[in-house]
């Protein structure tokens, strides 16, 4: 049974890859990214082992605990992936206990499982500070991996019934996004807090000691305790780790067995408010209708909502990080002018999120785009409606972010520069995205799928599109960004930047709609075919 | 006979090595209820997709009301209402919002859209579900809202892919009444279906296609040739006869 399920899983992964050459490019890029992260980890572990051999076990306990928590959170974020849901097996005359090992193994065979296994193998470098902890670490490594995978399954099992309703799922996804985007800030805050303590090393040591006794860190506590020469502690922590794994397995297994006979049926979300003001605000023409639909989707479809939150949060977080880390520099900058005003330009980074918003907008529709083709909507109308929908929502949001940033800095003389850089970048990106997506619509998670599931990166086409857009921002957008930057020293240049931004931005959007619209007119069926393919 | 409202000429579509539609020609005269029949994989949906502008044919033309679907799409699409099968809808809109969206996309004035949307929702028994998101609709309700979207701009030609699938008997009767009234007033309907009895009771002309080729077309009686439509269909398409030995393990004793 296990072999059958693992084979099924491998075949599913294989098929997903062989569907198009872009999928292979995407996979290669994903693998390169994962390898990059893993080599970073390898470097960190090797470096630490050489420089601070005493601190290595502590750090590894923290890493292990983070992995377990990561799996638990990841399980919630990807909870809509039903490839191995118990309900799939409900019609088979096979008891749960015969299915469980195979399902667990198949779950571990994803990208996450393989990456975790590699990461755990790399930690062995760190444990090699002495022979005894290395042997202990090798022995508990399977237990560590098992704890990770089981933590994910058990959390998903506990929350499964709650998450069956569409609205609950949407809410969880939104909270997850906020957490994910803020993860860097939280980590930075935690590190800042730790280093602010009189003795940072001791604090990490204490934290590791505590975590090693908890279910999340116990499996890493074993080699940790061996390294510090206390076999009795190691034994106690091994007991906790084993008990944790057993408990997680029991929770997951019980839920699995129950769902075989009482499957969870996805629920709806009830009625919605009509939001008639959206329709009244926009013209009752095809362009207005497409814009209004875009606005509704940005509130109701978690895949779009995630981007809206990203546009607002990303710059705010960067500003906050800047304040947290370089608070003094900022203060100094505020005093004597010059490069210290840089945070004023950070809102322009919202353009990074807008790149995928603009380019993938068509792809998010999936085969529903056929409604536009059947109604004979012209390419220009389609492009204009989408651009209008994006502009109506994002312009006020970007204005707010700029004003907020400037208010925090107290440098009102830089407001025009901030607005110029931000609105200029955004408009440039939206125009380019409108045109690019006709040839490279990119790939998005299917509707009803998690925004973090397969295809959430937009695939290779989106990466190439983003590259093109970055190049354009640094060439076509250079006058805007250059003057905005120079406004640090000569604030009146901010007005020049804002003027240039409005001019270049408007031109970009107009050209994007024109060129993209004409091309779309010729390529409707081809674009429809590309976006109808689901990952 | 006047000029056909829908004329397909030598339509051909190849997917990889598989010839999905093979030089298929078809005439649908004004004011007819036309049934498109064929086994699974016969090329019905592919043909309808090429006739409606969703899928570019490898060769051949599709003419609607004198306008070439692939040379002059706006003119051809203006008077066509389509219920496609197996494609998503903008399902994060409520039923009423989706109808309004389709109406406005067609360039209708707002007043007409609102009035017709209410009428359509009421007629199809969706008035209660008007403010529920389409994503939460059942399969039958989705078919009905899809049909309403195809009707909102009062087309002269309706192309419906499996319009009765998953629809309950009460709504099915409503849809039949709507379609009969539509044809009686001079409209034309092309629908695909697997249910022979339904086609026999509803359609006045039929076409049978299999493996992408047209096997028979004409009035219901011409195609039936005195047999039941079911019998005639099986004769034309060829039944897959079960040998005496096959599936013998399935017989319980």
Coordinates of C-alpha atoms in Angstrom, one line a residue, chain A:
Chain A
X1 CA 0.0 0.0 0.0
X2 CA 2.8 2.4 0.9
X3 CA 4.6 1.7 -2.3
X4 CA 1.4 2.3 -4.3
X5 CA 0.8 5.7 -2.6
X6 CA 4.3 6.9 -3.0
X7 CA 4.2 5.8 -6.7
X8 CA 1.0 7.7 -7.1
X9 CA 2.5 10.8 -5.6
X10 CA 5.7 10.6 -7.7
X11 CA 3.6 10.2 -10.8
X12 CA 1.4 13.2 -9.9
X13 CA 4.6 15.3 -9.5
X14 CA 6.0 14.0 -12.7
X15 CA 2.9 14.7 -14.7
X16 CA 2.7 18.2 -13.4
X17 CA 6.2 18.8 -14.7
X18 CA 5.9 17.3 -18.1
X19 CA 2.8 19.3 -19.1
X20 CA 4.8 22.2 -20.5
X21 CA 8.4 23.4 -21.0
X22 CA 7.6 26.4 -18.8
X23 CA 6.9 24.0 -16.0
X24 CA 10.3 22.5 -16.3
X25 CA 12.0 25.9 -16.3
X26 CA 9.9 26.8 -13.2
X27 CA 11.1 23.6 -11.5
X28 CA 14.7 24.3 -12.3
X29 CA 14.4 27.8 -11.0
X30 CA 12.7 26.5 -7.9
X31 CA 15.4 23.9 -7.4
X32 CA 18.1 26.6 -7.8
X33 CA 16.3 28.7 -5.2
X34 CA 16.1 25.8 -2.7
X35 CA 19.7 24.9 -3.3
X36 CA 20.6 28.6 -2.7
X37 CA 18.8 28.6 0.7
X38 CA 20.4 25.2 1.6
X39 CA 23.9 26.4 0.7
X40 CA 23.3 29.5 2.8
X41 CA 22.4 27.2 5.7
X42 CA 25.5 25.1 5.0
X43 CA 27.7 28.2 5.0
X44 CA 26.1 29.4 8.2
X45 CA 26.5 26.0 10.0
X46 CA 30.1 25.6 8.8
X47 CA 31.0 29.1 9.7
X48 CA 29.5 28.8 13.1
X49 CA 31.2 25.5 13.7
X50 CA 34.6 27.1 12.9
X51 CA 34.1 30.3 14.8
X52 CA 31.7 29.6 17.7
X53 CA 31.7 25.8 18.2
X54 CA 30.2 26.1 21.7
X55 CA 27.1 28.0 20.4
X56 CA 26.3 25.6 17.6
X57 CA 24.1 23.1 19.6
X58 CA 22.0 26.0 20.9
X59 CA 21.5 27.4 17.5
X60 CA 20.5 24.1 16.1
X61 CA 17.8 23.6 18.7
X62 CA 16.4 26.9 17.7
X63 CA 16.6 25.9 14.0
X64 CA 14.9 22.6 14.7
X65 CA 12.0 24.2 16.6
X66 CA 11.6 26.7 13.8
X67 CA 11.3 23.9 11.3
X68 CA 8.5 22.2 13.3
X69 CA 6.6 25.4 13.7
X70 CA 7.2 26.1 10.0
X71 CA 5.6 22.8 9.0
X72 CA 2.6 23.4 11.3
X73 CA 2.0 26.9 9.8
X74 CA 2.7 25.6 6.2
X75 CA 0.1 22.9 6.7
X76 CA -2.5 25.5 7.4
X77 CA -1.5 27.8 4.5
X78 CA -1.6 24.9 2.0
X79 CA -4.7 23.2 3.5
X80 CA -6.6 23.5 0.3
X81 CA -4.3 21.1 -1.4
X82 CA -6.4 17.9 -1.4
X83 CA -4.1 15.6 -3.3
X84 CA -3.8 13.2 -0.3
X85 CA -7.0 14.2 1.6
X86 CA -8.5 11.3 3.5
X87 CA -11.8 11.8 1.6
X88 CA -10.0 10.6 -1.5
X89 CA -9.7 7.1 0.0
X90 CA -13.2 7.0 1.6
X91 CA -14.6 4.6 -1.0
X92 CA -11.7 2.0 -0.7
X93 CA -12.2 -1.0 1.5
X94 CA -8.9 -0.3 3.3
X95 CA -8.6 0.6 7.0
X96 CA -6.9 3.8 8.0
X97 CA -3.9 2.1 9.6
X98 CA -2.9 0.5 6.3
X99 CA -3.1 3.8 4.5
X100 CA -1.3 6.0 7.1
X101 CA 2.3 5.0 6.5
X102 CA 2.0 5.5 2.7
X103 CA 0.2 8.8 3.0
X104 CA 2.9 10.0 5.5
X105 CA 5.7 9.0 3.2
X106 CA 4.0 10.5 0.2
X107 CA 3.5 13.8 2.1
X108 CA 7.2 13.9 3.0
X109 CA 8.1 13.4 -0.7
X110 CA 7.1 17.0 -1.6
X111 CA 9.5 19.9 -2.1
X112 CA 9.2 20.8 1.5
X113 CA 10.0 17.3 2.8
X114 CA 13.0 16.9 0.6
X115 CA 14.3 20.3 1.5
X116 CA 13.8 19.6 5.2
X117 CA 15.6 16.3 4.9
X118 CA 18.5 18.1 3.2
X119 CA 18.6 20.8 5.9
X120 CA 18.6 18.2 8.6
X121 CA 21.5 16.4 6.9
X122 CA 23.4 19.7 6.8
X123 CA 22.9 20.2 10.5
X124 CA 25.1 17.1 11.0
X125 CA 28.0 19.4 10.1
X126 CA 27.2 21.4 13.1
X127 CA 26.7 18.5 15.4
X128 CA 30.2 17.2 14.4
X129 CA 31.7 19.4 17.1
X130 CA 32.3 16.0 18.8
X131 CA 31.7 12.4 18.1
X132 CA 29.0 11.7 20.6
X133 CA 26.5 14.4 19.6
X134 CA 27.1 13.5 15.9
X135 CA 26.2 9.9 16.5
X136 CA 23.2 11.0 18.6
X137 CA 22.1 13.4 15.9
X138 CA 22.3 10.8 13.2
X139 CA 20.2 8.4 15.3
X140 CA 17.5 11.0 16.0
X141 CA 17.5 12.5 12.5
X142 CA 14.6 10.3 11.3
X143 CA 12.7 11.2 14.4
X144 CA 13.2 14.9 13.7
X145 CA 12.0 14.6 10.1
X146 CA 9.0 12.6 11.3
X147 CA 8.2 15.2 13.9
X148 CA 8.2 17.9 11.2
X149 CA 5.9 16.0 8.8
X150 CA 3.6 14.8 11.6
X151 CA 3.3 18.3 13.1
X152 CA 2.0 19.5 9.7
X153 CA -0.5 16.7 9.4
X154 CA -1.7 16.9 12.9
X155 CA -2.3 20.6 12.8
X156 CA -4.1 20.3 9.5
X157 CA -6.2 17.5 11.0
X158 CA -7.2 19.5 14.0
X159 CA -8.2 22.5 11.9
X160 CA -9.7 20.6 9.0
X161 CA -13.3 20.9 10.1
X162 CA -13.0 24.6 11.0
X163 CA -11.3 25.3 7.6
X164 CA -14.0 23.5 5.6
X165 CA -16.0 26.7 5.2
X166 CA -14.9 28.9 2.4
X167 CA -14.9 32.0 4.5
X168 CA -12.9 30.5 7.3
X169 CA -10.3 29.4 4.7
X170 CA -10.1 32.9 3.2
X171 CA -9.5 34.4 6.7
X172 CA -6.8 31.9 7.5
X173 CA -5.1 32.6 4.2
X174 CA -5.1 36.4 4.8
X175 CA -3.8 36.0 8.4
X176 CA -1.1 33.7 7.0
X177 CA -0.1 36.3 4.4
X178 CA 0.3 39.0 7.0
X179 CA 2.4 36.7 9.1
X180 CA 4.5 35.6 6.2
X181 CA 5.2 39.2 5.1
X182 CA 5.9 40.2 8.6
X183 CA 8.1 37.2 9.3
X184 CA 11.2 39.2 8.5
X185 CA 10.2 42.0 10.8
X186 CA 9.3 39.7 13.6
X187 CA 12.6 37.9 13.3
X188 CA 14.4 41.1 13.1
X189 CA 12.6 42.4 16.2
X190 CA 13.4 39.2 18.1
X191 CA 17.1 39.4 17.1
X192 CA 17.2 43.0 18.0
X193 CA 15.6 42.2 21.4
X194 CA 18.1 39.3 22.0
X195 CA 21.1 41.4 21.1
X196 CA 19.9 44.2 23.2
X197 CA 20.2 41.9 26.2
X198 CA 23.4 42.4 28.2
X199 CA 24.6 38.9 27.3
X200 CA 23.1 37.7 24.0
X201 CA 24.9 34.3 24.0
X202 CA 23.4 33.4 27.4
X203 CA 20.0 34.4 26.3
X204 CA 20.1 32.1 23.3
X205 CA 21.5 29.4 25.5
X206 CA 18.6 29.8 27.9
X207 CA 16.0 29.8 25.1
X208 CA 17.6 26.6 23.6
X209 CA 17.5 25.0 27.1
X210 CA 13.8 25.8 27.4
X211 CA 12.9 24.7 23.9
X212 CA 14.8 21.5 24.3
X213 CA 12.3 20.4 27.0
X214 CA 9.2 21.4 24.8
X215 CA 7.6 19.1 22.2
X216 CA 8.8 21.4 19.3
X217 CA 12.5 21.2 20.3
X218 CA 12.9 17.9 22.2
X219 CA 14.1 15.9 19.2
X220 CA 17.0 18.4 18.8
X221 CA 17.5 18.5 22.5
X222 CA 18.9 15.0 22.5
X223 CA 22.1 15.7 20.7
X224 CA 22.2 19.1 22.4
X225 CA 22.2 17.4 25.8
X226 CA 24.8 14.9 24.7
X227 CA 27.0 17.7 23.5
X228 CA 26.9 19.3 26.9
X229 CA 27.6 15.9 28.5
X230 CA 24.4 15.1 30.3
X231 CA 23.1 11.8 29.1
X232 CA 20.2 11.7 31.6
X233 CA 18.8 15.0 30.2
X234 CA 19.2 13.5 26.7
X235 CA 17.2 10.5 27.8
X236 CA 14.4 12.6 29.2
X237 CA 14.2 14.7 26.1
X238 CA 14.2 11.7 23.9
X239 CA 11.2 10.5 25.9
X240 CA 9.5 13.8 25.3
X241 CA 10.4 13.7 21.5
X242 CA 9.0 10.1 21.2
X243 CA 5.9 11.0 23.1
X244 CA 5.4 14.1 20.9
X245 CA 5.7 12.1 17.7
X246 CA 3.3 9.4 19.1
X247 CA 0.7 12.0 20.1
X248 CA 0.9 13.8 16.8
X249 CA 0.6 10.5 14.9
X250 CA -2.4 9.5 17.1
X251 CA -4.2 12.9 16.5
X252 CA -3.6 12.7 12.8
X253 CA -4.5 9.0 12.5
X254 CA -7.7 9.4 14.5
X255 CA -8.9 12.3 12.3
X256 CA -7.9 10.4 9.2
X257 CA -9.9 7.3 10.2
X258 CA -12.9 9.5 11.1
X259 CA -12.8 11.3 7.8
X260 CA -12.9 8.0 5.9
X261 CA -16.4 7.4 7.2
X262 CA -17.5 11.0 7.8
X263 CA -15.9 13.0 5.0
X264 CA -15.7 16.8 5.4
X265 CA -17.9 18.6 3.0
X266 CA -16.7 22.1 2.0
X267 CA -19.2 24.7 3.0
X268 CA -20.1 28.0 1.4
X269 CA -19.7 31.5 2.6
X270 CA -23.3 32.7 2.6
X271 CA -24.5 35.9 1.2
X272 CA -22.4 38.9 0.2
X273 CA -23.1 42.6 0.4
X274 CA -23.8 44.0 -3.0
X275 CA -21.3 46.8 -2.8
X276 CA -23.4 48.9 -5.1
X277 CA -21.1 51.9 -4.5
X278 CA -18.5 50.2 -6.6
X279 CA -20.8 50.2 -9.6
X280 CA -22.0 53.8 -9.0
X281 CA -18.4 55.0 -8.8
X282 CA -17.4 53.4 -12.1
X283 CA -19.0 54.1 -15.5
X284 CA -21.6 51.5 -16.6
X285 CA -19.6 50.6 -19.7
X286 CA -17.7 47.4 -20.5
X287 CA -14.5 49.1 -19.2
X288 CA -16.2 50.1 -16.0
X289 CA -17.7 46.7 -15.5
X290 CA -14.3 45.0 -15.9
X291 CA -12.8 47.5 -13.4
X292 CA -15.7 46.9 -10.9
X293 CA -15.3 43.2 -11.2
X294 CA -11.5 43.6 -10.6
X295 CA -12.3 45.6 -7.4
X296 CA -14.7 43.0 -6.1
X297 CA -12.2 40.2 -6.8
X298 CA -9.5 42.1 -4.9
X299 CA -11.7 42.0 -1.8
X300 CA -13.2 38.5 -2.2
X301 CA -10.6 36.3 -3.8
X302 CA -7.8 35.5 -1.3
X303 CA -5.4 35.2 -4.2
X304 CA -5.9 38.9 -5.0
X305 CA -6.4 40.0 -1.4
X306 CA -2.9 38.7 -0.6
X307 CA -1.5 41.1 -3.2
X308 CA -3.4 44.0 -1.9
X309 CA -2.1 43.4 1.6
X310 CA 1.4 43.0 0.2
X311 CA 1.4 46.3 -1.6
X312 CA 0.5 48.1 1.7
X313 CA 2.6 46.0 4.1
X314 CA 5.8 45.6 2.1
X315 CA 6.9 49.2 2.1
X316 CA 5.6 49.8 5.7
X317 CA 7.6 46.9 6.9
X318 CA 10.7 48.1 5.2
X319 CA 10.2 51.5 6.7
X320 CA 9.6 50.0 10.2
X321 CA 12.7 47.8 9.8
X322 CA 14.7 50.8 8.8
X323 CA 13.5 52.6 11.9
X324 CA 14.3 49.6 14.1
X325 CA 17.8 49.0 12.8
X326 CA 18.9 52.3 11.6
X327 CA 16.9 54.6 13.9
X328 CA 19.9 56.7 14.6
X329 CA 21.0 57.1 11.0
X330 CA 17.4 58.1 10.2
X331 CA 17.5 60.7 12.9
X332 CA 20.8 62.0 11.7
X333 CA 19.5 62.1 8.2
X334 CA 16.5 64.1 9.3
X335 CA 18.8 66.6 10.9
X336 CA 21.3 67.3 8.1
X337 CA 19.4 66.3 5.0
X338 CA 21.2 64.1 2.4
X339 CA 20.9 60.3 2.0
X340 CA 19.3 59.9 5.4
X341 CA 16.0 60.7 3.6
X342 CA 16.2 57.5 1.7
X343 CA 13.3 55.8 3.6
X344 CA 11.0 58.3 1.9
X345 CA 11.6 56.4 -1.4
X346 CA 10.9 53.0 0.1
X347 CA 7.1 53.0 -0.8
X348 CA 8.3 52.7 -4.4
X349 CA 9.1 49.1 -3.6
X350 CA 5.3 48.4 -3.7
X351 CA 6.0 48.3 -7.4
X352 CA 7.6 44.9 -6.8
X353 CA 4.2 43.5 -5.8
X354 CA 2.4 45.4 -8.5
X355 CA 4.5 43.7 -11.1
X356 CA 2.8 40.4 -10.5
X357 CA -0.6 42.1 -9.9
X358 CA -0.4 43.6 -13.4
X359 CA 1.1 40.8 -15.3
X360 CA -0.8 37.9 -13.7
X361 CA -4.2 39.7 -13.6
X362 CA -5.4 37.8 -16.7
X363 CA -4.0 34.5 -15.5
X364 CA -5.9 34.7 -12.2
X365 CA -9.2 34.6 -14.2
X366 CA -8.4 31.1 -15.5
X367 CA -10.9 29.8 -18.1
X368 CA -13.5 32.3 -16.8
X369 CA -11.8 34.7 -19.2
X370 CA -13.9 32.9 -21.9
X371 CA -16.7 35.3 -20.9
X372 CA -14.7 38.2 -22.3
X373 CA -14.0 36.3 -25.5
X374 CA -17.6 35.2 -26.0
X375 CA -19.0 38.6 -25.4
X376 CA -16.6 40.0 -28.1
X377 CA -14.9 42.4 -25.7
X378 CA -12.1 44.1 -27.6
X379 CA -8.6 43.7 -26.4
X380 CA -8.2 47.4 -25.6
X381 CA -11.4 47.4 -23.5
X382 CA -10.1 44.4 -21.6
X383 CA -6.7 46.0 -20.9
X384 CA -8.3 49.4 -20.0
X385 CA -10.8 47.9 -17.6
X386 CA -8.1 45.9 -15.8
X387 CA -5.8 49.0 -15.6
X388 CA -8.7 51.1 -14.3
X389 CA -9.5 48.6 -11.6
X390 CA -5.9 48.4 -10.5
X391 CA -5.6 52.2 -10.5
X392 CA -8.8 52.9 -8.6
X393 CA -7.8 50.6 -5.7
X394 CA -4.0 51.0 -5.6
X395 CA -3.6 54.8 -6.2
X396 CA -5.3 55.8 -2.9
X397 CA -3.4 52.9 -1.1
X398 CA 0.0 54.1 -2.4
X399 CA -0.9 57.7 -1.5
X400 CA -1.6 56.6 2.0
X401 CA 1.6 54.6 2.3
X402 CA 3.7 57.6 1.1
X403 CA 2.0 60.1 3.4
X404 CA 2.3 57.6 6.3
X405 CA 6.0 57.1 5.7
X406 CA 6.7 60.8 5.4
X407 CA 4.6 61.5 8.5
X408 CA 6.7 59.0 10.5
X409 CA 9.9 60.6 9.2
X410 CA 8.7 64.1 9.7
X411 CA 10.2 65.2 6.4
X412 CA 7.3 66.8 4.6
X413 CA 9.7 68.4 2.1
X414 CA 10.3 64.9 0.6
X415 CA 6.6 64.1 0.0
X416 CA 6.7 65.1 -3.7
X417 CA 9.8 62.9 -4.2
X418 CA 8.2 60.0 -2.4
X419 CA 5.0 60.3 -4.4
X420 CA 7.0 60.7 -7.7
X421 CA 9.1 57.6 -7.2
X422 CA 6.2 55.5 -5.9
X423 CA 3.5 56.5 -8.4
X424 CA 6.0 56.6 -11.3
X425 CA 7.2 53.1 -10.6
X426 CA 3.7 51.8 -10.1
X427 CA 2.3 53.3 -13.3
X428 CA 5.3 52.1 -15.3
X429 CA 4.9 48.6 -14.0
X430 CA 1.1 48.5 -14.6
X431 CA 1.5 49.7 -18.2
X432 CA 4.3 47.2 -18.9
X433 CA 2.4 44.4 -17.2
X434 CA -0.7 45.0 -19.3
X435 CA 1.3 44.6 -22.5
X436 CA 3.6 41.8 -21.4
X437 CA 0.8 39.5 -20.1
X438 CA -0.6 39.1 -23.6
X439 CA 2.5 37.1 -24.6
X440 CA 3.4 35.8 -21.2
X441 CA 0.3 35.6 -19.0
X442 CA 2.2 33.6 -16.4
X443 CA 0.7 31.0 -14.1
X444 CA -1.3 31.4 -10.9
X445 CA -2.8 29.0 -8.4
X446 CA -6.2 27.9 -9.6
X447 CA -9.2 29.5 -8.0
X448 CA -10.1 27.8 -4.7
X449 CA -6.4 26.8 -4.3
X450 CA -4.2 28.3 -1.7
X451 CA -2.3 31.5 -2.8
X452 CA 0.7 29.7 -1.4
X453 CA 0.2 26.4 -3.2
X454 CA 1.6 25.2 -6.5
X455 CA 2.1 27.9 -9.1
X456 CA 2.0 30.8 -6.5
X457 CA 5.3 32.1 -7.7
X458 CA 3.8 32.8 -11.2
X459 CA 6.1 30.4 -12.9
X460 CA 9.0 31.1 -15.2
X461 CA 7.0 33.5 -17.4
X462 CA 6.3 35.8 -14.4
X463 CA 10.0 35.7 -13.5
X464 CA 11.0 36.8 -17.0
X465 CA 8.3 39.4 -17.0
X466 CA 9.5 40.8 -13.6
X467 CA 13.0 40.9 -15.0
X468 CA 11.9 42.9 -18.0
X469 CA 9.9 45.3 -15.8
X470 CA 12.9 45.8 -13.4
X471 CA 15.1 46.7 -16.4
X472 CA 12.4 49.1 -17.7
X473 CA 12.1 50.8 -14.3
X474 CA 15.8 51.4 -14.2
X475 CA 16.0 52.7 -17.7
X476 CA 12.7 54.4 -18.7
X477 CA 12.0 55.2 -15.0
X478 CA 15.5 56.5 -14.4
X479 CA 14.6 60.2 -14.8
X480 CA 11.8 59.8 -12.2
X481 CA 14.0 57.8 -9.7
X482 CA 17.0 60.0 -10.3
X483 CA 15.3 63.2 -9.6
X484 CA 13.5 61.7 -6.6
X485 CA 16.9 60.6 -5.2
X486 CA 18.5 64.0 -5.9
X487 CA 15.6 65.6 -4.0
X488 CA 17.3 64.4 -0.8
X489 CA 19.7 67.3 -1.3
X490 CA 17.6 69.6 -3.4
X491 CA 14.0 69.1 -2.2
X492 CA 12.5 71.1 -5.1
X493 CA 13.6 68.3 -7.5
X494 CA 10.9 66.2 -5.9
X495 CA 8.3 68.3 -7.8
X496 CA 10.2 67.5 -11.0
X497 CA 10.2 63.9 -10.1
X498 CA 6.4 63.9 -9.5
X499 CA 5.8 65.7 -12.8
X500 CA 8.0 63.2 -14.7
X501 CA 6.3 60.3 -12.9
X502 CA 2.8 61.5 -13.9
X503 CA 3.9 62.0 -17.5
X504 CA 6.0 58.8 -18.0
X505 CA 3.5 56.8 -16.0
X506 CA 0.5 58.0 -18.0
X507 CA 2.4 57.3 -21.2
X508 CA 3.3 53.8 -20.1
X509 CA -0.2 52.9 -19.1
X510 CA -1.6 54.3 -22.4
X511 CA 0.9 52.5 -24.5
X512 CA 0.4 49.3 -22.4
X513 CA -3.3 49.4 -23.1
X514 CA -2.8 50.2 -26.8
X515 CA -0.1 47.7 -27.6
X516 CA -1.4 45.0 -25.2
X517 CA -5.0 45.6 -26.4
X518 CA -4.2 45.3 -30.1
X519 CA -2.1 42.2 -29.5
X520 CA -4.8 40.6 -27.4
X521 CA -7.3 41.3 -30.1
X522 CA -5.3 38.9 -32.3
X523 CA -4.4 36.5 -29.6
X524 CA -7.6 36.0 -27.6
X525 CA -7.9 32.2 -28.2
X526 CA -4.2 31.6 -27.5
X527 CA -4.2 33.7 -24.3
X528 CA -7.4 31.9 -23.2
X529 CA -5.8 28.5 -23.8
X530 CA -2.7 29.5 -21.8
X531 CA -4.6 30.8 -18.8
X532 CA -7.1 27.9 -18.8
X533 CA -4.3 25.5 -18.1
X534 CA -4.2 24.9 -14.3
X535 CA -1.2 23.9 -12.4

